[in-house]
Amino acid sequence: MASASELMLLGTAESPFVVRVRMALHMKGLPYEYLQQDLFDKSDLLVSSNPVHKKVPVLIHGGKPVLESLAIVQYIDEAWSGKAATILPADPYQRATARFWAAYADDKLYDAYVGINRAVTEEGRAAKVVETLAAVEQLEAAFAQSSNGKPFFAGNSVGFLDLAVGCHLFWLETMGKMSGVEFVDTGKTPLLAAWAKRFGETEPAKQAVPELDVVVEYAKKRRASRAAAAAAAAAAATAN
Amino acid sequence: MASASELMLLGTAESPFVVRVRMALHMKGLPYEYLQQDLFDKSDLLVSSNPVHKKVPVLIHGGKPVLESLAIVQYIDEAWSGKAATILPADPYQRATARFWAAYADDKLYDAYVGINRAVTEEGRAAKVVETLAAVEQLEAAFAQSSNGKPFFAGNSVGFLDLAVGCHLFWLETMGKMSGVEFVDTGKTPLLAAWAKRFGETEPAKQAVPELDVVVEYAKKRRASRAAAAAAAAAAATAN
């Protein structure tokens, strides 16, 4: 049984990957100490725990760092395998499929929606909106295949792929608000839209997902600072 | 027990990710049918098995496709868990560490050495050589930590991380030959160099790794076709 002092999570409020880990910790009913990080002024603990990438989330268990959110979720499931709900499915084929789509969510969906906020031109932004919509449509098909008519990706209750995709929902909502686009749409992706609503009402999501207004404010600040940097670079190029 | 007809692998000779899966299949002593793919003229079977990425490797087990090499290796280990050697370590923390470094090999090491061959300028190539050397040095540290004085990443015998890093060795050698750089160097990375030699002498590596000359020829062709495409694009830009 873990005590909060032997389990620490280094994170930021807006990181979907941190939210994913918090949801997994909640599913297992594990108490932990949360240490909010400033990525613009990285703590010694973050740098020494993850010297390769210097990124959050980092889970520190009994003094040992566990890195990369999907590996952390699997670690939580395996290290506390007898406790509460299991996160990964038991069947090897379902595990492989869940791992495939989890990687898809992080590679394609995340890159696409983060790209909306990183783009410095309207054309660039529009292209990333299209990419995000395409990734969500792929996940609609994945949901149909994986859930097999049941309410969650993993079947009757929340599992690995629900956490892996579900942690991105509040960012899709944030980018949707800022772009005027409904990414998870009851018309185009009805299964995913119904799942998103159900998932948002689960305890892990309610405990871990930040307030949308906070994320929108964060995203606006990041966008503004990127636009300012791009404008400064353009001005410097003209001056030369 | 799998028969060759119920287990098929779609691959190409030069893909490190296909070699990784072949090594895992060999470790488990599983017979399979190997179907060589042409990535410039993709087969219907490849496209229908992996409609999202249309990439190799694809393992087809009893008609069902398993995708992404690291997920495939874990699938092989889990679906035939009672058979032959285990591939992943049993300890949750060692599993998490192995998954972290496997992702590192695919993200940082692969991107760096493939970048050497993809670069169309000498400066670009030199930068990727530096990146590759840095990634290999990181893996030297990872080996020291993971092997704990034993001959392989996984300890006394080959495991998940040995396959995950080991499948990249023949490409490091290929890029080394073409760049005049010894990437896995007995002076700079002595642990990794000794491991690479040991790993190359294991049965999974001997069975799965292609002849170096074939890979060098392949890499030269790809480099030449990229250079030609870049020259054509530059000429078109001048003409406009």
Short mmCIF file of C-alpha atoms in Angstrom, two decimals, chain A residues 52-53 64-68 74-75 78-79 92-93 95-96 99-101 104 108 138, chain B residues 52-53 64-68 74-75 78-79 92-93 95-96 99-101 104 108 138:
data_model
loop_
_atom_site.label_atom_id
_atom_site.label_comp_id
_atom_site.label_asym_id
_atom_site.label_seq_id
_atom_site.Cartn_x
_atom_site.Cartn_y
_atom_site.Cartn_z
CA VAL A 52 16.95 12.87 -20.79
CA HIS A 53 13.76 14.78 -21.62
CA LYS A 64 12.73 5.94 -8.14
CA PRO A 65 11.50 7.93 -11.16
CA VAL A 66 9.10 6.39 -13.69
CA LEU A 67 8.88 8.27 -16.98
CA GLU A 68 6.60 8.69 -20.03
CA GLN A 74 1.27 0.53 -17.26
CA TYR A 75 3.62 0.71 -14.28
CA GLU A 78 1.48 -3.66 -12.87
CA ALA A 79 2.96 -2.48 -9.56
CA PRO A 92 -3.15 -10.01 -25.42
CA TYR A 93 -4.87 -8.92 -28.63
CA ARG A 95 -3.77 -5.07 -25.10
CA ALA A 96 -1.97 -4.76 -28.45
CA ARG A 99 -1.37 0.17 -27.22
CA PHE A 100 -1.67 0.87 -30.94
CA TRP A 101 -4.47 3.43 -30.51
CA TYR A 104 -2.04 7.01 -32.33
CA LYS A 108 -1.43 12.00 -34.53
CA GLN A 138 -10.09 7.72 -36.97
CA VAL B 52 -4.05 3.90 -40.63
CA HIS B 53 -0.29 3.95 -41.28
CA LYS B 64 -6.01 -10.55 -37.06
CA PRO B 65 -3.41 -7.81 -37.62
CA VAL B 66 -1.12 -6.66 -34.81
CA LEU B 67 0.60 -3.32 -35.46
CA GLU B 68 3.61 -1.25 -34.28
CA GLN B 74 4.82 -7.33 -26.28
CA TYR B 75 1.96 -9.19 -27.98
CA GLU B 78 2.00 -12.13 -23.85
CA ALA B 79 0.20 -14.40 -26.34
CA PRO B 92 7.25 -3.58 -12.97
CA TYR B 93 10.04 -1.03 -12.52
CA ARG B 95 9.46 -3.08 -17.42
CA ALA B 96 8.85 0.68 -17.14
CA ARG B 99 9.71 0.77 -22.21
CA PHE B 100 11.20 4.21 -21.62
CA TRP B 101 14.50 3.38 -23.34
CA TYR B 104 14.05 6.62 -26.71
CA LYS B 108 15.82 9.88 -30.76
CA GLN B 138 22.75 8.20 -23.81
#
